[in-house]
Amino acid sequence: MLVRTSMNTKEAIIKNNIEKHAAPIGTTLDRFIAQKQGEFSYATGELSQLLRDIALAAKIINREVNRAGLTGIEGSIGEENVQGENQLMLDVVADTRFHRALIKGGQTCGIVSEERENLTLTGNSHAKYLVAIDPLDGSSNLGINISIGSIFSIYRRKTSTNEVPTLEDVMQKGSEQVAAGYVLYGSSTMLVYSTGYDVHGFTLEPSLGEFILSHPSMKIPEEGTIFSVNEGGYYDFSEGIREYIDHCKKQRFKARYTGALVADFHRNLMKGGIFMYPATASHPNGKLRLMYECNALSFLIERAGGIATNGKRRVLDIEPTDLHQRIPFFIGSPKMVNELLSRA
Ligand code: AHG
Ligand code: MN
Ligand code: MN
């Protein structure tokens, strides 16, 4: 009888072990993209390939970000980018990685990047899509091991394929985006994107090198208790913005600000909150860039049930006038943004 019991226990342990190690890994990003593509009869697979190219660049950048402290890649190159901002080696590496993945992938005819002054023509004139990227967002967090990100917007060209793309192809309103997303290199690495329907989040399983669906159909809570703003600028903000910040404090809301837009946005999307980068007298357009920071996140927040505004109008309705134009930016839970707008 004793022997029989121990056999049963052993068998159960073996069975459990096999089940544990043979458990499904979940839905990979590639499989998810393929499934979604099948839902649209007009889809030709080009956008799917483009999203896979972005995911590949993200995985390579993730590798560089993860070991940055060991490879000496986190330092400055001693030059400024087109924004007049200090450029880090990893800013350039991330920019190069995105360009290479998009050019070799073949689905992108033009690329706008924070790190390059002009529209880059990829030579793939047959391709339908253009991409705007912030290759590395919040890069000043790099040397101190705090979260950073990448941001991307995808547009369909206006000119016909096989023509050389022009600025008109990419200088479209954010509402024209066909897809947008970001990658967060945080305590885990996530890719979050939308093709205009739901917003889906995928977590990188590092031992497999695969993004696995972990956060399907993300929604921002209607009301939140987190406000994210660089309060160092408080005395330079308008009276309305100062009043709203005071309101947040009187409500005993939590102040949370990492200095990386992607990280602050992601936290607020998950928990409910508002992110603000207001105008100041010396920077009347704020700091954040419409084409490759604000538009993508505004596209996502609206699909997730939130609001994005420059304080006067919906971000997605702004006609771009410059590849690198800046706007004041307020984004988050609808009740919080509306409360701010009632004072702005
Ligand atoms: P980037 O690293 O791409 O230049 O972006 C930095 C941005 C954004 O991520 C962040 O929200 C903001 O700069 C922080 O600016 P302050 O340091 O002025 O608060
Ligand atoms: Mn940025
Ligand atoms: Mn950047």
Short mmCIF file of N, CA, C and O in Angstrom, two decimals, residues 126-222:
data_model
loop_
_atom_site.label_atom_id
_atom_site.label_comp_id
_atom_site.label_asym_id
_atom_site.label_seq_id
_atom_site.Cartn_x
_atom_site.Cartn_y
_atom_site.Cartn_z
N HIS A 126 8.18 51.75 -54.16
CA HIS A 126 6.95 50.97 -54.38
C HIS A 126 6.13 50.86 -53.09
O HIS A 126 4.96 50.49 -53.13
N ALA A 127 6.76 51.17 -51.92
CA ALA A 127 6.10 50.92 -50.63
C ALA A 127 5.02 51.96 -50.35
O ALA A 127 5.11 53.10 -50.77
N LYS A 128 4.00 51.54 -49.59
CA LYS A 128 2.83 52.39 -49.32
C LYS A 128 2.97 53.25 -48.09
O LYS A 128 2.21 54.18 -47.89
N TYR A 129 3.88 52.88 -47.19
CA TYR A 129 3.84 53.48 -45.85
C TYR A 129 5.04 54.36 -45.54
O TYR A 129 6.13 54.19 -46.10
N LEU A 130 4.78 55.33 -44.64
CA LEU A 130 5.85 56.17 -44.08
C LEU A 130 5.78 56.03 -42.56
O LEU A 130 4.70 55.82 -42.00
N VAL A 131 6.93 56.17 -41.93
CA VAL A 131 6.98 56.00 -40.48
C VAL A 131 7.64 57.22 -39.86
O VAL A 131 8.63 57.74 -40.38
N ALA A 132 7.08 57.70 -38.73
CA ALA A 132 7.72 58.76 -37.93
C ALA A 132 8.14 58.12 -36.60
O ALA A 132 7.32 57.44 -35.97
N ILE A 133 9.41 58.32 -36.21
CA ILE A 133 9.90 57.66 -34.99
C ILE A 133 10.64 58.60 -34.05
O ILE A 133 11.36 59.49 -34.47
N ASP A 134 10.44 58.34 -32.77
CA ASP A 134 11.36 58.81 -31.74
C ASP A 134 12.09 57.53 -31.34
O ASP A 134 11.56 56.71 -30.59
N PRO A 135 13.32 57.33 -31.89
CA PRO A 135 13.97 56.03 -31.72
C PRO A 135 14.22 55.69 -30.25
O PRO A 135 14.08 54.54 -29.84
N LEU A 136 14.61 56.71 -29.47
CA LEU A 136 14.85 56.49 -28.04
C LEU A 136 14.27 57.69 -27.30
O LEU A 136 14.72 58.81 -27.49
N ASP A 137 13.23 57.43 -26.53
CA ASP A 137 12.56 58.50 -25.80
C ASP A 137 12.96 58.46 -24.33
O ASP A 137 12.99 57.39 -23.73
N GLY A 138 13.25 59.64 -23.79
CA GLY A 138 13.65 59.71 -22.38
C GLY A 138 15.10 59.27 -22.21
O GLY A 138 15.47 58.73 -21.17
N SER A 139 15.90 59.51 -23.25
CA SER A 139 17.24 58.92 -23.24
C SER A 139 18.13 59.46 -22.13
O SER A 139 19.14 58.83 -21.79
N SER A 140 17.74 60.58 -21.50
CA SER A 140 18.56 61.06 -20.38
C SER A 140 18.45 60.10 -19.18
O SER A 140 19.22 60.18 -18.24
N ASN A 141 17.50 59.17 -19.22
CA ASN A 141 17.37 58.16 -18.15
C ASN A 141 18.35 57.00 -18.33
O ASN A 141 18.44 56.13 -17.45
N LEU A 142 19.03 56.98 -19.47
CA LEU A 142 19.84 55.81 -19.81
C LEU A 142 20.92 55.50 -18.79
O LEU A 142 20.97 54.41 -18.23
N GLY A 143 21.77 56.46 -18.54
CA GLY A 143 22.92 56.22 -17.67
C GLY A 143 22.54 55.94 -16.22
O GLY A 143 23.38 55.55 -15.42
N ILE A 144 21.27 56.13 -15.87
CA ILE A 144 20.86 55.93 -14.48
C ILE A 144 19.87 54.78 -14.34
O ILE A 144 19.24 54.61 -13.30
N ASN A 145 19.77 53.97 -15.40
CA ASN A 145 19.01 52.72 -15.34
C ASN A 145 17.53 52.93 -14.99
O ASN A 145 16.99 52.23 -14.14
N ILE A 146 16.93 53.92 -15.59
CA ILE A 146 15.49 54.15 -15.43
C ILE A 146 14.84 53.97 -16.80
O ILE A 146 15.51 54.13 -17.84
N SER A 147 13.53 53.66 -16.80
CA SER A 147 12.85 53.29 -18.04
C SER A 147 13.02 54.31 -19.17
O SER A 147 13.03 55.52 -18.93
N ILE A 148 13.09 53.79 -20.38
CA ILE A 148 13.09 54.61 -21.59
C ILE A 148 12.16 53.94 -22.61
O ILE A 148 11.58 52.90 -22.30
N GLY A 149 12.04 54.53 -23.79
CA GLY A 149 11.10 53.94 -24.76
C GLY A 149 11.45 54.26 -26.20
O GLY A 149 12.48 54.89 -26.49
N SER A 150 10.62 53.80 -27.10
CA SER A 150 10.64 54.18 -28.53
C SER A 150 9.18 54.45 -28.90
O SER A 150 8.28 53.83 -28.34
N ILE A 151 8.98 55.37 -29.85
CA ILE A 151 7.61 55.71 -30.26
C ILE A 151 7.54 55.67 -31.79
O ILE A 151 8.48 56.09 -32.46
N PHE A 152 6.41 55.17 -32.33
CA PHE A 152 6.28 55.16 -33.80
C PHE A 152 4.86 55.46 -34.26
O PHE A 152 3.89 55.13 -33.60
N SER A 153 4.78 56.14 -35.41
CA SER A 153 3.52 56.44 -36.10
C SER A 153 3.65 55.94 -37.53
O SER A 153 4.71 56.12 -38.15
N ILE A 154 2.59 55.36 -38.06
CA ILE A 154 2.62 54.88 -39.44
C ILE A 154 1.53 55.58 -40.26
O ILE A 154 0.38 55.67 -39.81
N TYR A 155 1.93 56.09 -41.42
CA TYR A 155 0.99 56.78 -42.33
C TYR A 155 0.99 56.10 -43.69
O TYR A 155 2.01 55.56 -44.12
N ARG A 156 -0.14 56.18 -44.36
CA ARG A 156 -0.21 55.71 -45.75
C ARG A 156 0.09 56.90 -46.65
O ARG A 156 -0.40 58.00 -46.41
N ARG A 157 0.92 56.71 -47.67
CA ARG A 157 1.32 57.82 -48.52
C ARG A 157 0.15 58.39 -49.31
O ARG A 157 -0.84 57.70 -49.59
N LYS A 158 0.27 59.66 -49.69
CA LYS A 158 -0.74 60.34 -50.51
C LYS A 158 -0.41 60.18 -51.99
O LYS A 158 -1.29 60.07 -52.83
N THR A 159 0.89 60.28 -52.31
CA THR A 159 1.29 60.14 -53.71
C THR A 159 1.21 58.67 -54.12
O THR A 159 1.15 57.79 -53.27
N SER A 160 1.23 58.43 -55.43
CA SER A 160 1.12 57.04 -55.87
C SER A 160 2.42 56.29 -55.65
O SER A 160 3.51 56.90 -55.66
N THR A 161 2.29 54.99 -55.49
CA THR A 161 3.49 54.17 -55.35
C THR A 161 4.30 54.27 -56.63
O THR A 161 3.76 54.56 -57.71
N ASN A 162 5.60 54.07 -56.45
CA ASN A 162 6.60 54.18 -57.53
C ASN A 162 7.00 55.63 -57.82
O ASN A 162 7.95 55.86 -58.55
N GLU A 163 6.27 56.61 -57.23
CA GLU A 163 6.78 57.99 -57.30
C GLU A 163 7.71 58.18 -56.10
O GLU A 163 7.63 57.44 -55.12
N VAL A 164 8.54 59.22 -56.18
CA VAL A 164 9.39 59.53 -55.02
C VAL A 164 8.50 60.20 -53.98
O VAL A 164 7.80 61.16 -54.29
N PRO A 165 8.47 59.67 -52.74
CA PRO A 165 7.58 60.29 -51.74
C PRO A 165 8.01 61.71 -51.41
O PRO A 165 9.18 62.07 -51.54
N THR A 166 7.03 62.52 -51.00
CA THR A 166 7.30 63.91 -50.66
C THR A 166 6.89 64.19 -49.22
O THR A 166 6.27 63.34 -48.57
N LEU A 167 7.17 65.41 -48.79
CA LEU A 167 6.80 65.80 -47.43
C LEU A 167 5.30 65.69 -47.19
O LEU A 167 4.85 65.36 -46.11
N GLU A 168 4.54 65.95 -48.26
CA GLU A 168 3.07 65.88 -48.17
C GLU A 168 2.62 64.48 -47.71
O GLU A 168 1.60 64.32 -47.06
N ASP A 169 3.43 63.47 -48.04
CA ASP A 169 3.07 62.09 -47.67
C ASP A 169 3.14 61.86 -46.17
O ASP A 169 2.42 61.03 -45.63
N VAL A 170 4.01 62.59 -45.52
CA VAL A 170 4.19 62.32 -44.09
C VAL A 170 3.60 63.42 -43.20
O VAL A 170 3.24 63.18 -42.06
N MET A 171 3.47 64.63 -43.75
CA MET A 171 2.94 65.72 -42.92
C MET A 171 1.42 65.66 -42.92
O MET A 171 0.74 66.56 -43.40
N GLN A 172 0.91 64.60 -42.35
CA GLN A 172 -0.53 64.40 -42.27
C GLN A 172 -0.96 64.59 -40.82
O GLN A 172 -0.16 64.47 -39.90
N LYS A 173 -2.24 64.87 -40.64
CA LYS A 173 -2.76 65.00 -39.28
C LYS A 173 -2.67 63.64 -38.59
O LYS A 173 -2.77 62.59 -39.24
N GLY A 174 -2.58 63.69 -37.27
CA GLY A 174 -2.49 62.44 -36.50
C GLY A 174 -3.68 61.53 -36.70
O GLY A 174 -3.58 60.31 -36.59
N SER A 175 -4.83 62.14 -37.02
CA SER A 175 -6.03 61.32 -37.23
C SER A 175 -5.89 60.42 -38.46
O SER A 175 -6.65 59.48 -38.65
N GLU A 176 -4.89 60.71 -39.31
CA GLU A 176 -4.67 59.91 -40.52
C GLU A 176 -3.76 58.70 -40.27
O GLU A 176 -3.50 57.93 -41.19
N GLN A 177 -3.24 58.57 -39.06
CA GLN A 177 -2.35 57.44 -38.79
C GLN A 177 -3.08 56.12 -39.05
O GLN A 177 -4.25 55.99 -38.69
N VAL A 178 -2.37 55.17 -39.66
CA VAL A 178 -3.01 53.86 -39.84
C VAL A 178 -2.65 52.93 -38.69
O VAL A 178 -3.36 51.96 -38.41
N ALA A 179 -1.57 53.24 -38.02
CA ALA A 179 -1.19 52.48 -36.83
C ALA A 179 -0.17 53.31 -36.05
O ALA A 179 0.46 54.21 -36.61
N ALA A 180 -0.07 53.03 -34.77
CA ALA A 180 0.91 53.73 -33.93
C ALA A 180 1.19 52.88 -32.70
O ALA A 180 0.39 51.99 -32.36
N GLY A 181 2.31 53.18 -32.06
CA GLY A 181 2.62 52.41 -30.86
C GLY A 181 3.88 52.89 -30.19
O GLY A 181 4.48 53.90 -30.59
N TYR A 182 4.25 52.17 -29.15
CA TYR A 182 5.49 52.47 -28.46
C TYR A 182 6.09 51.19 -27.89
O TYR A 182 5.39 50.16 -27.78
N VAL A 183 7.37 51.28 -27.57
CA VAL A 183 8.05 50.19 -26.86
C VAL A 183 8.54 50.79 -25.56
O VAL A 183 9.09 51.90 -25.56
N LEU A 184 8.30 50.10 -24.47
CA LEU A 184 8.77 50.54 -23.16
C LEU A 184 9.86 49.58 -22.70
O LEU A 184 9.61 48.38 -22.57
N TYR A 185 11.08 50.13 -22.53
CA TYR A 185 12.17 49.31 -22.00
C TYR A 185 12.17 49.58 -20.49
O TYR A 185 12.83 50.50 -20.01
N GLY A 186 11.35 48.82 -19.78
CA GLY A 186 11.16 49.06 -18.35
C GLY A 186 11.58 47.85 -17.54
O GLY A 186 12.46 47.10 -17.96
N SER A 187 10.92 47.64 -16.41
CA SER A 187 11.27 46.47 -15.60
C SER A 187 10.98 45.21 -16.42
O SER A 187 11.61 44.18 -16.23
N SER A 188 10.03 45.29 -17.33
CA SER A 188 10.00 44.33 -18.44
C SER A 188 9.84 45.17 -19.71
O SER A 188 9.51 46.35 -19.62
N THR A 189 10.09 44.54 -20.85
CA THR A 189 9.99 45.30 -22.11
C THR A 189 8.64 45.00 -22.75
O THR A 189 8.25 43.84 -22.85
N MET A 190 7.95 46.06 -23.12
CA MET A 190 6.62 45.88 -23.71
C MET A 190 6.51 46.61 -25.03
O MET A 190 7.10 47.68 -25.19
N LEU A 191 5.73 46.04 -25.94
CA LEU A 191 5.36 46.74 -27.18
C LEU A 191 3.84 46.91 -27.13
O LEU A 191 3.12 45.93 -26.90
N VAL A 192 3.39 48.14 -27.29
CA VAL A 192 1.96 48.45 -27.25
C VAL A 192 1.61 49.11 -28.58
O VAL A 192 2.31 50.04 -29.01
N TYR A 193 0.57 48.62 -29.26
CA TYR A 193 0.23 49.25 -30.54
C TYR A 193 -1.26 49.14 -30.83
O TYR A 193 -2.00 48.38 -30.18
N SER A 194 -1.68 49.93 -31.79
CA SER A 194 -3.06 49.85 -32.27
C SER A 194 -3.05 50.11 -33.77
O SER A 194 -2.26 50.92 -34.27
N THR A 195 -3.92 49.42 -34.47
CA THR A 195 -4.10 49.72 -35.91
C THR A 195 -5.40 50.49 -36.10
O THR A 195 -5.98 50.49 -37.19
N GLY A 196 -5.87 51.12 -35.03
CA GLY A 196 -7.06 51.95 -35.14
C GLY A 196 -8.27 51.34 -34.47
O GLY A 196 -9.33 51.96 -34.41
N TYR A 197 -8.13 50.14 -33.99
CA TYR A 197 -9.23 49.50 -33.24
C TYR A 197 -8.80 49.48 -31.78
O TYR A 197 -8.59 50.52 -31.20
N ASP A 198 -8.59 48.31 -31.21
CA ASP A 198 -8.17 48.26 -29.82
C ASP A 198 -6.67 48.52 -29.68
O ASP A 198 -5.93 48.47 -30.67
N VAL A 199 -6.27 48.73 -28.44
CA VAL A 199 -4.85 48.90 -28.11
C VAL A 199 -4.40 47.61 -27.42
O VAL A 199 -5.04 47.18 -26.45
N HIS A 200 -3.34 47.00 -27.94
CA HIS A 200 -2.90 45.73 -27.38
C HIS A 200 -1.45 45.82 -26.90
O HIS A 200 -0.61 46.43 -27.57
N GLY A 201 -1.18 45.20 -25.75
CA GLY A 201 0.16 45.23 -25.19
C GLY A 201 0.79 43.84 -25.17
O GLY A 201 0.12 42.85 -24.84
N PHE A 202 2.07 43.79 -25.52
CA PHE A 202 2.82 42.53 -25.60
C PHE A 202 4.06 42.66 -24.73
O PHE A 202 4.74 43.68 -24.78
N THR A 203 4.34 41.62 -23.96
CA THR A 203 5.53 41.65 -23.11
C THR A 203 6.60 40.76 -23.72
O THR A 203 6.30 39.64 -24.18
N LEU A 204 7.84 41.26 -23.73
CA LEU A 204 8.94 40.48 -24.31
C LEU A 204 9.30 39.34 -23.36
O LEU A 204 9.58 39.56 -22.18
N GLU A 205 9.27 38.12 -23.87
CA GLU A 205 9.74 36.94 -23.12
C GLU A 205 11.21 36.81 -23.51
O GLU A 205 11.53 36.36 -24.62
N PRO A 206 12.12 37.26 -22.63
CA PRO A 206 13.52 37.41 -23.08
C PRO A 206 14.16 36.09 -23.48
O PRO A 206 14.99 36.06 -24.38
N SER A 207 13.78 34.97 -22.82
CA SER A 207 14.46 33.72 -23.15
C SER A 207 14.05 33.22 -24.54
O SER A 207 14.75 32.43 -25.15
N LEU A 208 12.91 33.68 -25.05
CA LEU A 208 12.47 33.28 -26.39
C LEU A 208 12.73 34.37 -27.43
O LEU A 208 12.71 34.12 -28.62
N GLY A 209 12.90 35.61 -26.94
CA GLY A 209 13.03 36.73 -27.87
C GLY A 209 11.72 36.99 -28.60
O GLY A 209 11.70 37.43 -29.76
N GLU A 210 10.60 36.71 -27.95
CA GLU A 210 9.29 36.91 -28.58
C GLU A 210 8.44 37.84 -27.73
O GLU A 210 8.44 37.73 -26.50
N PHE A 211 7.70 38.73 -28.39
CA PHE A 211 6.69 39.50 -27.68
C PHE A 211 5.44 38.62 -27.57
O PHE A 211 4.95 38.08 -28.57
N ILE A 212 4.91 38.49 -26.35
CA ILE A 212 3.73 37.65 -26.10
C ILE A 212 2.58 38.55 -25.64
O ILE A 212 2.78 39.42 -24.78
N LEU A 213 1.40 38.32 -26.19
CA LEU A 213 0.23 39.13 -25.82
C LEU A 213 -0.03 39.02 -24.32
O LEU A 213 -0.27 37.93 -23.80
N SER A 214 0.06 40.15 -23.62
CA SER A 214 -0.13 40.13 -22.16
C SER A 214 -1.22 41.10 -21.73
O SER A 214 -1.79 40.95 -20.66
N HIS A 215 -1.51 42.11 -22.56
CA HIS A 215 -2.49 43.13 -22.18
C HIS A 215 -3.43 43.41 -23.36
O HIS A 215 -3.29 44.42 -24.05
N PRO A 216 -4.38 42.47 -23.62
CA PRO A 216 -5.29 42.72 -24.74
C PRO A 216 -6.28 43.84 -24.43
O PRO A 216 -6.65 44.03 -23.27
N SER A 217 -6.66 44.59 -25.44
CA SER A 217 -7.71 45.63 -25.34
C SER A 217 -7.54 46.53 -24.12
O SER A 217 -8.39 46.57 -23.22
N MET A 218 -6.44 47.26 -24.10
CA MET A 218 -6.14 48.13 -22.95
C MET A 218 -7.09 49.33 -22.91
O MET A 218 -7.37 49.94 -23.94
N LYS A 219 -7.58 49.66 -21.72
CA LYS A 219 -8.45 50.83 -21.55
C LYS A 219 -7.90 51.67 -20.40
O LYS A 219 -7.49 51.12 -19.37
N ILE A 220 -7.95 52.98 -20.55
CA ILE A 220 -7.51 53.85 -19.46
C ILE A 220 -8.68 54.08 -18.52
O ILE A 220 -9.81 54.30 -18.99
N PRO A 221 -8.48 54.02 -17.20
CA PRO A 221 -9.59 54.35 -16.30
C PRO A 221 -10.11 55.77 -16.58
O PRO A 221 -9.32 56.67 -16.89
N GLU A 222 -11.41 55.93 -16.46
CA GLU A 222 -12.04 57.22 -16.79
C GLU A 222 -11.53 58.34 -15.88
O GLU A 222 -11.38 59.48 -16.28
#
